[in-house]
Every structure is written in structure tokens, then in C-alpha cells.
Coordinates of C-alpha atoms in Angstrom, one line a residue:
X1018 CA 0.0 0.0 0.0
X1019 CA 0.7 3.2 -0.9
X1020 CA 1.6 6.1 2.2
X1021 CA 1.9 9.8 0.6
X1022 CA 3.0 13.0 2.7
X1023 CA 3.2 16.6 1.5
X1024 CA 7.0 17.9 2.8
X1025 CA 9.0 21.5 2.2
X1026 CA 10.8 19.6 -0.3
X1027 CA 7.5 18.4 -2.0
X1028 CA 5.1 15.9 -2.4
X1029 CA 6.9 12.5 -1.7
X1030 CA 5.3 9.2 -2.2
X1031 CA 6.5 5.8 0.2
X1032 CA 5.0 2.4 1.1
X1033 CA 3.2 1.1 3.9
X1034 CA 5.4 -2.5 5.4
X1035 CA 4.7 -4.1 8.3
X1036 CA 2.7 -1.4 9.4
X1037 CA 4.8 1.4 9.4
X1038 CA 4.8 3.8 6.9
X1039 CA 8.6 4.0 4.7
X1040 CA 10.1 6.5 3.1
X1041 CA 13.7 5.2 0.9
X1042 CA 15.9 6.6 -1.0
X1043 CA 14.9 10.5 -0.5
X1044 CA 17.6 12.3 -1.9
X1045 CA 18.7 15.2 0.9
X1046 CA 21.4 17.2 -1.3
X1047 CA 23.0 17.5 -4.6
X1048 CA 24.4 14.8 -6.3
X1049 CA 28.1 15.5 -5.3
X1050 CA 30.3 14.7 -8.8
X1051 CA 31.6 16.7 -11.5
X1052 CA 32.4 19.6 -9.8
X1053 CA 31.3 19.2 -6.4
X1054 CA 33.2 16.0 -6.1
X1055 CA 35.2 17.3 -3.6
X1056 CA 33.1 20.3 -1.9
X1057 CA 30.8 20.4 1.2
X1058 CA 27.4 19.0 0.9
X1059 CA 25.4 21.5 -1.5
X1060 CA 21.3 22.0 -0.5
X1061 CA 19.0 21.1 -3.0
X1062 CA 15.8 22.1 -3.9
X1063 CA 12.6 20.6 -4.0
X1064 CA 10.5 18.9 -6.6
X1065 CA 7.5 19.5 -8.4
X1066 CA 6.5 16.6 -9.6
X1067 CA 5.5 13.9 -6.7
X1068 CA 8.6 12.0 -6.0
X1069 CA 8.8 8.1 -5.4
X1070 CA 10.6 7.0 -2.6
X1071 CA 10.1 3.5 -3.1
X1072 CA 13.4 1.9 -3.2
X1073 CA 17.0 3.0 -1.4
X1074 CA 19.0 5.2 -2.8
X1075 CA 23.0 3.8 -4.1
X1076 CA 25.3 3.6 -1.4
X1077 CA 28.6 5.6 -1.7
X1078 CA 31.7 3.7 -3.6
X1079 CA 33.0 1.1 -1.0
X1080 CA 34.5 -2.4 -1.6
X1081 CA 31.1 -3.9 -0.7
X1082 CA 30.3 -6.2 -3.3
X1083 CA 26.9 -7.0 -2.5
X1084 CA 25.4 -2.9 -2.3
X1085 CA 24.3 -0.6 -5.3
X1086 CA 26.9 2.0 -5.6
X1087 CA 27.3 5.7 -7.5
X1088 CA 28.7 8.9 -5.8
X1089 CA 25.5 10.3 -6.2
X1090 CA 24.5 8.7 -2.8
X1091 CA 23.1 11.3 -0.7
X1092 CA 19.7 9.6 0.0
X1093 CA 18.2 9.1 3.2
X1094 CA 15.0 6.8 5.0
X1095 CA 12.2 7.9 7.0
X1096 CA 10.1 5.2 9.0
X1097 CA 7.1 6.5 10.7
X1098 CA 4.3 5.0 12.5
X1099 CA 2.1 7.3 10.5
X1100 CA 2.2 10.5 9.6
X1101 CA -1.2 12.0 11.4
X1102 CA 0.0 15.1 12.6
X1103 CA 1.3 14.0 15.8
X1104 CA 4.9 15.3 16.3
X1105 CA 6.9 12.2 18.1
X1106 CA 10.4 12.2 18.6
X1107 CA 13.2 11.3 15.8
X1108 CA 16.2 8.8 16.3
X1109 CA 18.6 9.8 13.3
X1110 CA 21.0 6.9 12.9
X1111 CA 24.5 7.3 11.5
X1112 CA 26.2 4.1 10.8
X1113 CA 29.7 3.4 10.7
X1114 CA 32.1 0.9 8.8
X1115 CA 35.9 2.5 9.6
X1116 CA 34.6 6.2 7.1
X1117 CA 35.2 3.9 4.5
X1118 CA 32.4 1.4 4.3
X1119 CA 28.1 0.8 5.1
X1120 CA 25.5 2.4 4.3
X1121 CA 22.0 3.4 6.5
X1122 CA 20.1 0.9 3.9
X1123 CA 21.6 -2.3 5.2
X1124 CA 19.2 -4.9 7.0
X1125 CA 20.8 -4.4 10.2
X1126 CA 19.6 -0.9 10.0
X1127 CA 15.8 -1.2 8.7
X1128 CA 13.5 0.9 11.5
X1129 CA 10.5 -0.8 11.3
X1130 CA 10.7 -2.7 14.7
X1131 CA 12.2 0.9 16.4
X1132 CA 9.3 2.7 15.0
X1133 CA 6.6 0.6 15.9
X1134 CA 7.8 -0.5 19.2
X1135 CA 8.8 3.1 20.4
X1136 CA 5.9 5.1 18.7
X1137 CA 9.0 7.2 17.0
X1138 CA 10.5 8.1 13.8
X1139 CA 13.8 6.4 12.3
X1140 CA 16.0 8.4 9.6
X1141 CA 19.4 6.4 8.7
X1142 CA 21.6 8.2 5.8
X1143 CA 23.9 7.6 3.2
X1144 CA 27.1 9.8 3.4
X1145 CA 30.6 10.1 1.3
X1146 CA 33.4 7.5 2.7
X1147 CA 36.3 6.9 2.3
X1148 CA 38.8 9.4 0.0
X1149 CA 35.5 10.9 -1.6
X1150 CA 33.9 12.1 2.5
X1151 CA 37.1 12.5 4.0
X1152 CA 41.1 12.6 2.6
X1153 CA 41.5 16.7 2.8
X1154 CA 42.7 18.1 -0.6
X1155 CA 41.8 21.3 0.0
X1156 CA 45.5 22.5 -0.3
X1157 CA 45.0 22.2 -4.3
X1158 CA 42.8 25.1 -4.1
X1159 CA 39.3 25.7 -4.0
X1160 CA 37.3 23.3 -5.5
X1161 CA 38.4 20.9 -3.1
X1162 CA 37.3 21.2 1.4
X1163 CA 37.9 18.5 4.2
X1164 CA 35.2 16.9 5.8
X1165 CA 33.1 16.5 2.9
X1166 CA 31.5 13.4 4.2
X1167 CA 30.8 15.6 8.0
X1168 CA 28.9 18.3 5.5
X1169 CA 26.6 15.6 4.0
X1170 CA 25.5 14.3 7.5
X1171 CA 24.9 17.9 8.8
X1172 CA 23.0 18.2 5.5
X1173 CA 21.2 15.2 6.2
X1174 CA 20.4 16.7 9.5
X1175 CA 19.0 20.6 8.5
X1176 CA 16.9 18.5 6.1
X1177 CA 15.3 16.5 8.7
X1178 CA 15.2 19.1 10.7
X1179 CA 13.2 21.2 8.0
X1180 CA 11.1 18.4 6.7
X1181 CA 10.4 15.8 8.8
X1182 CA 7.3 17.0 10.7
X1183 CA 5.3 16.3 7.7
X1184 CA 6.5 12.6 8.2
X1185 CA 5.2 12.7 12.1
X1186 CA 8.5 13.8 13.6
X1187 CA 9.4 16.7 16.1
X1188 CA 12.1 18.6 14.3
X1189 CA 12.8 20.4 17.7
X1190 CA 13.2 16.9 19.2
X1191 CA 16.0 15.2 17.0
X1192 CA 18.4 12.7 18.8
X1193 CA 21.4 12.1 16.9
X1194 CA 22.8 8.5 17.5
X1195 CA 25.7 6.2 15.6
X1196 CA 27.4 3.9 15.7
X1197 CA 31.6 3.2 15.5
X1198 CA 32.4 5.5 12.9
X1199 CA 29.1 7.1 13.3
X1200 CA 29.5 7.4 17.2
X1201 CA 33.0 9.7 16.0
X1202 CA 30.5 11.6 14.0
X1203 CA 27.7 11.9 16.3
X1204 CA 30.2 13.1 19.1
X1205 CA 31.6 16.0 17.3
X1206 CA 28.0 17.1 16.1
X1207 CA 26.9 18.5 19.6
X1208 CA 30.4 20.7 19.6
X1209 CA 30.3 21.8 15.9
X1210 CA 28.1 25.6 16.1
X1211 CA 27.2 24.7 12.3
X1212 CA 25.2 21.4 13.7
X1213 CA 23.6 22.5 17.6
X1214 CA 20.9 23.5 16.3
X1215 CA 19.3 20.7 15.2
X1216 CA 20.6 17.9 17.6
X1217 CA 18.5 17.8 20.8
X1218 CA 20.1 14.6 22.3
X1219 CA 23.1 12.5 21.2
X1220 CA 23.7 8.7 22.0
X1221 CA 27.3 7.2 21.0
X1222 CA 27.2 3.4 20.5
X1223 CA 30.9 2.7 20.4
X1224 CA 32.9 5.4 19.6
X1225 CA 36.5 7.4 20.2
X1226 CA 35.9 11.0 21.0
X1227 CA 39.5 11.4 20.3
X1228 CA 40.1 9.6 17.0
X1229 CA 40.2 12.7 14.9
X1230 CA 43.0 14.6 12.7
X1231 CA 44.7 17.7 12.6
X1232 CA 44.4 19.5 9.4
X1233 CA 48.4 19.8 9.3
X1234 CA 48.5 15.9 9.6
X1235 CA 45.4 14.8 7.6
X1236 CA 47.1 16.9 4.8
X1237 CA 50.0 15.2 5.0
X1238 CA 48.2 11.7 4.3
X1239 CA 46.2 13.5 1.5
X1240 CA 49.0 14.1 -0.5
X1241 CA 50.7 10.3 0.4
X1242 CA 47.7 9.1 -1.5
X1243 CA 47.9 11.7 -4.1
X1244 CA 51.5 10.1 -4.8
X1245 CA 50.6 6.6 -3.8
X1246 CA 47.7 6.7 -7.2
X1247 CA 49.8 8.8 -9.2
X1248 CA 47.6 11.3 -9.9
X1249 CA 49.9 14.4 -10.4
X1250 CA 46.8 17.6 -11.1
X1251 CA 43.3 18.7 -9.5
X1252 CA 41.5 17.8 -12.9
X1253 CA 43.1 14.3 -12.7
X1254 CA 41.6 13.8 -9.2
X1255 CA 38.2 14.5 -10.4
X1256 CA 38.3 13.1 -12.8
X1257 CA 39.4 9.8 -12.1
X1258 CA 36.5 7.1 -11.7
X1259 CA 35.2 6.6 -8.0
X1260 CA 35.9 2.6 -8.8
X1261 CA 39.8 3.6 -8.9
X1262 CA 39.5 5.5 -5.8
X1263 CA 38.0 2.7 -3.9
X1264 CA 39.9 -0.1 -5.4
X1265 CA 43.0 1.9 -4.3
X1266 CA 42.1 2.6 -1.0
X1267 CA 42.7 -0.7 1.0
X1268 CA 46.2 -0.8 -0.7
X1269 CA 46.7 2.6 0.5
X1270 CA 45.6 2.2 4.0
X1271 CA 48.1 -0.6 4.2
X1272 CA 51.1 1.3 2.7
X1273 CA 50.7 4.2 5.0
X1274 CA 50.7 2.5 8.1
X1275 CA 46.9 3.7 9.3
X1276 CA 44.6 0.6 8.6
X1277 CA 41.1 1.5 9.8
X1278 CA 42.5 4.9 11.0
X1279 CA 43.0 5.4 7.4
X1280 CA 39.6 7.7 6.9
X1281 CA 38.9 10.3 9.9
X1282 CA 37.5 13.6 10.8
X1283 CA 39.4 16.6 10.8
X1284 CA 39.6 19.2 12.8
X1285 CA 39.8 21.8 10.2
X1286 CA 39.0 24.9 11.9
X1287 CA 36.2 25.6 9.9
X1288 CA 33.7 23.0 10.3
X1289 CA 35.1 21.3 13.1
X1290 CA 36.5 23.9 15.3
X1291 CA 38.1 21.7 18.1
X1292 CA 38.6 18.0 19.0
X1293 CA 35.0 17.0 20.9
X1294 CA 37.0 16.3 24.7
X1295 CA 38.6 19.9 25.0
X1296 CA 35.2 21.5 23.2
X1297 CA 32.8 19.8 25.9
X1298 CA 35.4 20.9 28.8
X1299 CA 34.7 24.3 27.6
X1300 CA 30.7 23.9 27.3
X1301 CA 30.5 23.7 23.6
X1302 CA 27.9 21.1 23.8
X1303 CA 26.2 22.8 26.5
X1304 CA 22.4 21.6 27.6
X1305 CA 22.2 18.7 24.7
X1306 CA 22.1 15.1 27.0
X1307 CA 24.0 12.6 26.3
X1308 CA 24.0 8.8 26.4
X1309 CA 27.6 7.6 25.8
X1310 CA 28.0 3.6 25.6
X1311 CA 30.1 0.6 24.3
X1312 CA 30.3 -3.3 24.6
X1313 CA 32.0 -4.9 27.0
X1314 CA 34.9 -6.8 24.6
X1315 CA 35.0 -4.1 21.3
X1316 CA 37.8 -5.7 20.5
X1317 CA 37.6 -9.7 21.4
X1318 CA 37.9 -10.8 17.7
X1319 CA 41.3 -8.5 17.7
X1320 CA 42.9 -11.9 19.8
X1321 CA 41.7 -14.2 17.0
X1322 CA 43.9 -14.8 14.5
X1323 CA 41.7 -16.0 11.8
X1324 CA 39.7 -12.5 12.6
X1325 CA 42.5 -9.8 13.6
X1326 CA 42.1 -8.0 10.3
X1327 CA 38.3 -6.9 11.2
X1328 CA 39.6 -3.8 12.6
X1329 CA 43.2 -2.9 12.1
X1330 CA 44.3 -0.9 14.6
X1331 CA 48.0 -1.5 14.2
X1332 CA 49.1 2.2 14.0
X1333 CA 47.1 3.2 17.3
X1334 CA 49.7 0.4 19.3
X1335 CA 52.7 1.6 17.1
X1336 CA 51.7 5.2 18.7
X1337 CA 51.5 3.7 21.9
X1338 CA 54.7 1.6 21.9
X1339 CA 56.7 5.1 20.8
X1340 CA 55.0 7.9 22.6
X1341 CA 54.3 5.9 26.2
X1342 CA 56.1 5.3 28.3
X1343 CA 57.6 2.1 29.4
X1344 CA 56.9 2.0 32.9
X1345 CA 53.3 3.4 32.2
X1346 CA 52.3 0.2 29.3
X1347 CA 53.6 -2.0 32.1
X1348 CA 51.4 -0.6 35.1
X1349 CA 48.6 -0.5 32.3
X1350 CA 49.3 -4.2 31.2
X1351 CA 49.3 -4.9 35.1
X1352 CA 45.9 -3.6 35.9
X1353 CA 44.4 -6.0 33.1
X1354 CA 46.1 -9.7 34.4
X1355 CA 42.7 -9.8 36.7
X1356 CA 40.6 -10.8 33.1
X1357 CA 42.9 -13.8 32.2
X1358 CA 42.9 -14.6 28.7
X1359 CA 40.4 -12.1 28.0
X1360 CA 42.8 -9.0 29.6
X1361 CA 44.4 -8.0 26.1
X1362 CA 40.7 -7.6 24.5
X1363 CA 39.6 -5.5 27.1
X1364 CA 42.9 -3.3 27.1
X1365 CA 42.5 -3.0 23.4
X1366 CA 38.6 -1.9 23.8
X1367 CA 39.6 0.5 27.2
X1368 CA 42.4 1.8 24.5
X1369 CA 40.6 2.4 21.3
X1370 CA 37.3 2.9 22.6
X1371 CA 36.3 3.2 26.6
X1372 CA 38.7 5.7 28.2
X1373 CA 38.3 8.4 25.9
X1374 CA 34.3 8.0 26.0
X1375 CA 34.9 8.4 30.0
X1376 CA 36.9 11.5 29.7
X1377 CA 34.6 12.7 27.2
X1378 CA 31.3 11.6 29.9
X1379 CA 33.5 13.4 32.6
X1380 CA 34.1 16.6 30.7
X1381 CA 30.4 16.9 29.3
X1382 CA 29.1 16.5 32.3
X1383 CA 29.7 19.7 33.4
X1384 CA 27.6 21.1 31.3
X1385 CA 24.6 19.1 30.2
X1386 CA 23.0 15.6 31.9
X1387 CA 25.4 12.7 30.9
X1388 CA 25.0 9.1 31.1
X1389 CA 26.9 5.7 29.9
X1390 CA 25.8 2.1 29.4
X1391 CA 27.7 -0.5 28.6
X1392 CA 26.4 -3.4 26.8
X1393 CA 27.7 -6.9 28.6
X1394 CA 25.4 -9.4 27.2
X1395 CA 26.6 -12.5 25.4
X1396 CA 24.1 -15.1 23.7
X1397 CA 25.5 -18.9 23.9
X1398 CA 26.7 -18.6 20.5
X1399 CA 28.8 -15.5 21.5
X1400 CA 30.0 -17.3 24.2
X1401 CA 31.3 -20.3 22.5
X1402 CA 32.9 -18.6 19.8
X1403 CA 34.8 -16.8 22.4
X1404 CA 33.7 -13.1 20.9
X1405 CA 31.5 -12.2 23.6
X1406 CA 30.3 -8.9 23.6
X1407 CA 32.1 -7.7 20.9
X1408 CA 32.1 -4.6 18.9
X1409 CA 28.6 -4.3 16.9
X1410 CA 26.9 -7.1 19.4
X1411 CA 24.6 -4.1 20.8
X1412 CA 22.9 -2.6 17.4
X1413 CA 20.4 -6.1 16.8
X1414 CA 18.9 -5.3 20.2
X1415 CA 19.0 -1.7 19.6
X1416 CA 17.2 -2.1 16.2
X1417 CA 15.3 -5.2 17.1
X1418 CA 16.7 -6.9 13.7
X1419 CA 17.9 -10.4 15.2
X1420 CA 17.9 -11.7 11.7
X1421 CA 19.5 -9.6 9.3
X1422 CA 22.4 -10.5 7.3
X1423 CA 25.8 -10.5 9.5
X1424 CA 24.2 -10.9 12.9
X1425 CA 22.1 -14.1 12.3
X1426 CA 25.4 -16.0 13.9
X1427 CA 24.4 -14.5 17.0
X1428 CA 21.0 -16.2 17.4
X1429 CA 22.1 -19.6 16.6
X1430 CA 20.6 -21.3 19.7
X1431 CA 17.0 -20.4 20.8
X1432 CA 16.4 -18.4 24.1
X1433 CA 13.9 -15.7 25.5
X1434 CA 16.7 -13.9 26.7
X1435 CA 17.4 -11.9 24.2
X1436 CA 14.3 -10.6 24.0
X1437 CA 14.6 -9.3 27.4
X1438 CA 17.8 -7.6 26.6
X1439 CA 16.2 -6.0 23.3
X1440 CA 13.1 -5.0 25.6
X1441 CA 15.8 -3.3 28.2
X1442 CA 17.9 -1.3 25.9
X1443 CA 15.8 -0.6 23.3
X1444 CA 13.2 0.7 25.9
X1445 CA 16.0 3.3 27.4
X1446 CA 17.0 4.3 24.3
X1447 CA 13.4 5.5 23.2
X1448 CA 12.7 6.2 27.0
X1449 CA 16.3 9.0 26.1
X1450 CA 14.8 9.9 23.0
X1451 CA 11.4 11.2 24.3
X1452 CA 12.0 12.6 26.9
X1453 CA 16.0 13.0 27.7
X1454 CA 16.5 11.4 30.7
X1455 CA 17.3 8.0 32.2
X1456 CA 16.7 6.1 35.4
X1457 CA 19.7 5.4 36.7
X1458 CA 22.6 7.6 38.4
X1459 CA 24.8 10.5 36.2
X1460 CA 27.7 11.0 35.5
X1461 CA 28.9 13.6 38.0
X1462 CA 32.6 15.1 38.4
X1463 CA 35.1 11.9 37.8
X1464 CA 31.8 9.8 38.5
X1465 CA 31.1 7.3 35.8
X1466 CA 28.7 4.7 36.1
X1467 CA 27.1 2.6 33.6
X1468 CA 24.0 1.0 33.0
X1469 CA 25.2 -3.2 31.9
X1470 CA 23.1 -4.6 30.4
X1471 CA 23.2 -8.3 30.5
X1472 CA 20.8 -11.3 31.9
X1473 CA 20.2 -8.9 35.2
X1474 CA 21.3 -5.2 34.7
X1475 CA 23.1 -3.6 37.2
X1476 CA 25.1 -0.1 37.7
X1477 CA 28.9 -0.4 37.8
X1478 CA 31.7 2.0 37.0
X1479 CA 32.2 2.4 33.1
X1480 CA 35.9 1.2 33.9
X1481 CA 37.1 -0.7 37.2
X1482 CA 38.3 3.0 39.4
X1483 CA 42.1 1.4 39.3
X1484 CA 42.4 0.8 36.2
X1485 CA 41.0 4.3 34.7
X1486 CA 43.6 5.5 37.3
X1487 CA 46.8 4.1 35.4
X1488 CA 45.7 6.2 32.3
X1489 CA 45.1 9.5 34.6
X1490 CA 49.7 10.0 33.4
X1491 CA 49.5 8.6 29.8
X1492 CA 50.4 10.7 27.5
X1493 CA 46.9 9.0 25.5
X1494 CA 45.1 10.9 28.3
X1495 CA 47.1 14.3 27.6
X1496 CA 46.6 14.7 23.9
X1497 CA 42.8 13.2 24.2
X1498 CA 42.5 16.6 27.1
X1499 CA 44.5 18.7 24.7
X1500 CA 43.3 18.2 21.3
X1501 CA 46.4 16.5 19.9
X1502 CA 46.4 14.0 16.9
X1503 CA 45.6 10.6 18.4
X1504 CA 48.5 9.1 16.1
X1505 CA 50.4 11.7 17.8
X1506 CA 51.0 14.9 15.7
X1507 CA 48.8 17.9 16.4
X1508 CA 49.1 21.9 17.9
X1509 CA 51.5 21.2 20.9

């Protein structure tokens, strides 16, 4: 069945599934080639004719075989319980993949359940990746900027915020949340003056508040690819077909050293004034809650040799093997012996993703309410394969999709548990995004505890208090509070 709403942008027709009313594919912003390959996210205006937003839009160029791809990819979703002039809250979902991968049409990501269960409205969104959304060319003059990919999700966002009332939404009560990658982006959206006004609430699911880029260093890399693919002019950069891009960037990320830290956000000065921990410490994100999170064992497949190359985070231990100290990675090593054969995946998690989302909860907290989860849970399956609850583990309960494509693994052996889980989570997510608060303690001054969620929930400190104390000298706690490149360069 047919579902029709009449938005700023125009007339847009969608489909009625499950019911809940669906809106794919809606483009949000100029188609960003030719010319504007390499510029910020352009507005676009609206349509006449009725528009059929039937089917998703491409995804941007990635090595993901099984996706439709073009660069013109700026397309979001809207699902909506119905449209009936009711304004309920929005969820706005970025999704992540390293910059360089996903897109906010993959099954893992379909809103149907969130909507109907929470009586609210789901967007997810396409954005640039990789070399197209973020490499920073902008030194070969002006037809190139940084953060292209950041522009396209703040596009994303005035968009929703201008249209999305005629698809049920409040536009005044927008909560911002992503995921990996998208957590980076969603935590730097609060601090950025170009996005405040349209975020009302943000909720990180596993991100690194300090995993961003100077502009000197970012640069730097820019021009290492720019001699890596031998492309020696402007017009031969875009120019050159988006398939050669991609294909190249794998190879690249290897050859410089960065793996997954290959494709970041800058902070250019412009669009990104400051790293997100100093920004918050100085009330940039003032009076927009915040629900900061992760898994318990991000990083549990890192210990698994047949699965180490699912994240490669080989240059953020190279930084930490030259700029630490060696009396500070032993009193860190120390602290984890009490987890056993599980004490290098939760170092690696406390490393790449935990700490900094603590300083970052500490920081913010000054400033707006503040809260944490952690997500412990691990089905049988999870269990036996040893990955427990690993990086992604939380976004099937958060989306209630227990069966799309790479999570079906999960569910292997039958239980009513997870359902309870998926009920707990889910239900304080919503719970967040109506109203912007949750039912269990703050974060207040170093105070951070966490809502686990698991087969009982309980509070507990994010991190055990004596471990988070053996980072309070690292030099990874210095630059995070100064706004210094996490690979180590930055303004000293």
C-alpha cells in the first residue's frame, strides 16, 4: 500500500510495510560529482513533480560487493508509524564501517521494529566515505574542502530538521545517535556551532571521541595518496573514476601505516572547530544530553587470528609503543592480568574505545546531563565462539533486527533472553529519545557509572576505578585533554 506526505521539499510518495509507513531513497542534497566531487554537501531544492521513494537510494563507492553504488549517494529513509500530525520524537542513525564502508540501507539498520515499538521516527543516511567524504585536498585550491562526508550528515540533518514534521516527527526533538564511525561523527555534532541547532540529544554506541586529525597531519596523508595513485593535477583527481579510488584505498591504508585509521574527521577549523574532549570541557555542547556507551569486549575478535584484520588498529599500538612510556604500558598491562585470557581484548577496547568515552562523559558532564551504558550481554553462540560482547553485538537489540544479514550467527541457539535484553535497551534508548533522561545515576565530576546490560542489569563503574587511574599520566590521556592528533601529531 501506498503512504503519501506533503513535505518543504515536496510531495513524496512511500510504502506502507509491516505497518509502518517508509520512506527510501529520498535524496537530501545535490548529487556530489563533476564539480562538487570534492566540496561540502550542496542544499537542494525541491520537486514538483510527486517524488517516489520507493526503493534505497546507491550507497557511496565502497569495496562492498553485495550494495548498489554511485557517488550520487546522498539519499536518506524515514520510517514512521504514520504521519497524522502528531509530532513524536526522531532517532537519526548514523552508521559506521571505519569512514570507508556501510550504508543506512543495510538490513541491520531497517527501523521498522524501532518505530513501531517506540511510537517514533527512524532516519538512517547515506554519506561520502572513504577518499571521496574525508582525505583533505583542499591545499590544491578551491574546489576541493575537508570533511566532505561531516557536511553531508549535517545536510542530512538541517533536512530533517526542515522536513520531517510532515513525516510525524518533532524537528525540535532530533536525537542524533551512531554507531563506530558514526558514534565519532555523532560526538563531534553536539560541539560543531554549524550542527547545535538541530541535535536535541546524542547517544554514541561505540565510539572514540579522540580519534580525529589535525588538518596539518590529515594533509599530510592527502597528499601520500595523491603520490601513492599517481595522480599528479586537481582535474586528474576528479576526474578519475570513484571505482579507482575505492579499489585503491585498501592498498593505501596498508602502505601508510593507518589501517582502519585510514579515513577520519578533521579538525579543520572551519567546520570542526576543536577536538570534541577539549570542546565539551569548555561547554560547547552545553544543555544537549548525552548517552555515551560501548560493549563490554569491542575488541575480542582482535585476539583471534583468523579474525584480527576486522579492525586494524595497528598504527594506534605503534603510537603507543613510541610515545608511552615504558613504565606506564607495564602498570597498564598490570591492571588488566585480573581478566585472564580475556585482559588484552579488554585493554585493546579500554584503548581504542572506553577511556576516551569516560573522559569525554567526565568533561560533558559539566555542562549538560550525561549518562553511559555499557552493553555486557553474550548469547551462547557468543560465548562459545569466544567473541562475547564484541564490537557491533549491541545494534540487533537496539534495532530489534535479530535476523538480518551479518548478525544471524548470533541467534544460533534459541532463548527468550534476548528478548529481554532487546526490551531493556531498546526501551532506554526511546525512554532517552522522548524525553531526555534516564533512570539510573549521572555522570557527576570523575563519577562514571554505567548501566550493563546483560541477563540482570546492574550499575557499575564504566571502567574498574584502578584501572581508569593508570591512564590518569599517559600521554593517551594528555593529547585526548588537549586536542592533539591521536597518532600523535597535532598543535603542541
Amino acid at each position: 500500500m501506498h503512504t503519501a506526505c506533503h513535505a518543504q521539499c515536496g510531495e513524496i510518495y512511500g510504502m506502507v510495510e509491516r505497518g509502518v509507513h517508509v520512506w527510501k531513497g529520498i535524496p537530501y542534497a545535490q548529487p556530489p560529482v563533476g564539480a562538487l566531487r570534492f566540496q561540502p554537501a550542496r542544499p537542494l531544492a525541491g520537486w514538483k513533480e510527486p517524488y517516489s521513494a520507493t526503493e534505497f537510494g546507491p550507497a557511496c563507492p565502497q569495496r562492498k560487493k553485495y550494495m548498489g553504488t554511485s557517488e550520487d549517494c546522498l539519499y536518506l529513509n524515514i520510517w514512521s508509524p504514520r504521519p497524522d500530525g502528531r509530532k513524536r520524537a526522531v532517532l537519526f542513525f548514523i552508521h559506521g564501517g571505519s569512514f570507508a564502508g556501510g550504508s543506512g540501507s543495510e538490513p541491520e539498520y531497517d527501523g521498522t521494529a524501532l518505530a513501531k515499538n517506540g511510537d517514533v521516527v527512524v532516519v538512517t543516511i547515506n554519506y561520502r566515505l572513504g577518499v571521496l567524504g574525508f582525505l583533505d585536498f583542499s591545499f590544491l585550491g578551491e574546489g576541493f574542502s575537508a570533511n566532505c562526508g561531516l557536511s553531508d550528515i549535517v545536510m542530512a540533518l538541517a533536512w530533517v530538521y526542515g522536513n520531517i514534521e510532515a513525516f510525524g516527527g518533532d524537528p525540535e526533538n532530533i536525537t542524533v545517535f551512531g554507531q563506530s564511525a558514526g558514534a565519532i561523527a555523532a560526538s563531534v555534532l553536539p560541539v560543531m556551532p554549524s550542527a547545535r541547532k538541530y541535535v536535541s540529544k546524542v547517544i554514541m554506541m561505540s565510539g572514540g571521541p579522540s580519534l580525529l586529525y589535525t588538518k596539518e597531519h590529515y594533509q599530510e596523508i592527502a597528499k601520500q595518496f595523491l603520490s601513492f595513485m599517481d595522480i599528479s593535477s586537481p582535474e586528474e583527481l576528479r576526474s578519475i573514476p570513484a571505482s579507482r579510488l575505492v579499489a585503491g584505498q585498501k592498498k593505501f591504508a596498508s602502505y601508510c601505516g593507518l589501517g582502519d585509521g585510514t579515513f577520519m574527521i578533521e579538525v579543520d577549523g572551519i567546520l570542526v572547530p576543536n577536538y570534541p574532549i577539549p570542546a565539551a570541557a569548555q561547554g560547547a555542547a552545553r544543555d544537549i544530553p548525552i548517552l555515551i556507551g560501548t560493549t563490554r569486549e569491542e575488541l575480542s575478535f582482535s585476539c583471534k587470528k583468523l579474525l584480527s584484520k576486522v579492525l586494524d588498529i595497528s598504527s594506534i599500538l605503534i603510537s603507543d609503543r613510541t610515545r608511552e612510556s615504558a613504565e606506564t604500558r607495564r602498570r597498564i598491562r598490570q591492571a588488566y592480568k585480573r581478566y585472564g585470557k580475556r585482559a588484552q581484548a579488554m585493554m585493546l577496547t579500554d584503548r581504542i574505545f572506553r577511556m576516551a568515552s569516560v573522559w569525554y562523559a567526565e568533561v560533558y558532564s559539566q555542562y549538560a546531563r550525561t549518562w553511559m551504558y555499557r552493553f555486557d550481554y553474550e548469547t551462547p553462540a557468543m560465548r562459545l565462539t569466544a567473541l562475547h560482547a564484541c564490537h557491533s553485538s549491541d545494534i540487533p537489540y537496539v534495532f530489534g533486527n535479530f535476523h538480518a544479514r551479518q548478525y544471524k550467527w548470533m541467534f544460533l541457539f534459541p532463548s527468550p533472553r534476548p528478548r529481554r535484553v532487546l526490551g531493556a535497551i531498546q526501551g532506554d534508548f526511546i525512554r532517552f529519545a522522548k524525553t531526555g533522561f534516564l533512570p539510573w545515576r549521572r555522570c557527576h565530576g570523575g563519577e562514571t557509572p554505567a548501566k550493563c546490560y546483560d541477563k540482570h542489569c546492574r550499575v557499575r563503574p564504566m571502567v574498574e576505578p584502578d584501572i581508569e587511574r593508570e591512564y590518569e599520566k599517559s600521554d593517551f590521556k594528555r593529547r585526548s585533554f588537549k586536542g592533539l592528533d591521536y597518532m600523535g601529531a597535532g598543535q603542541r
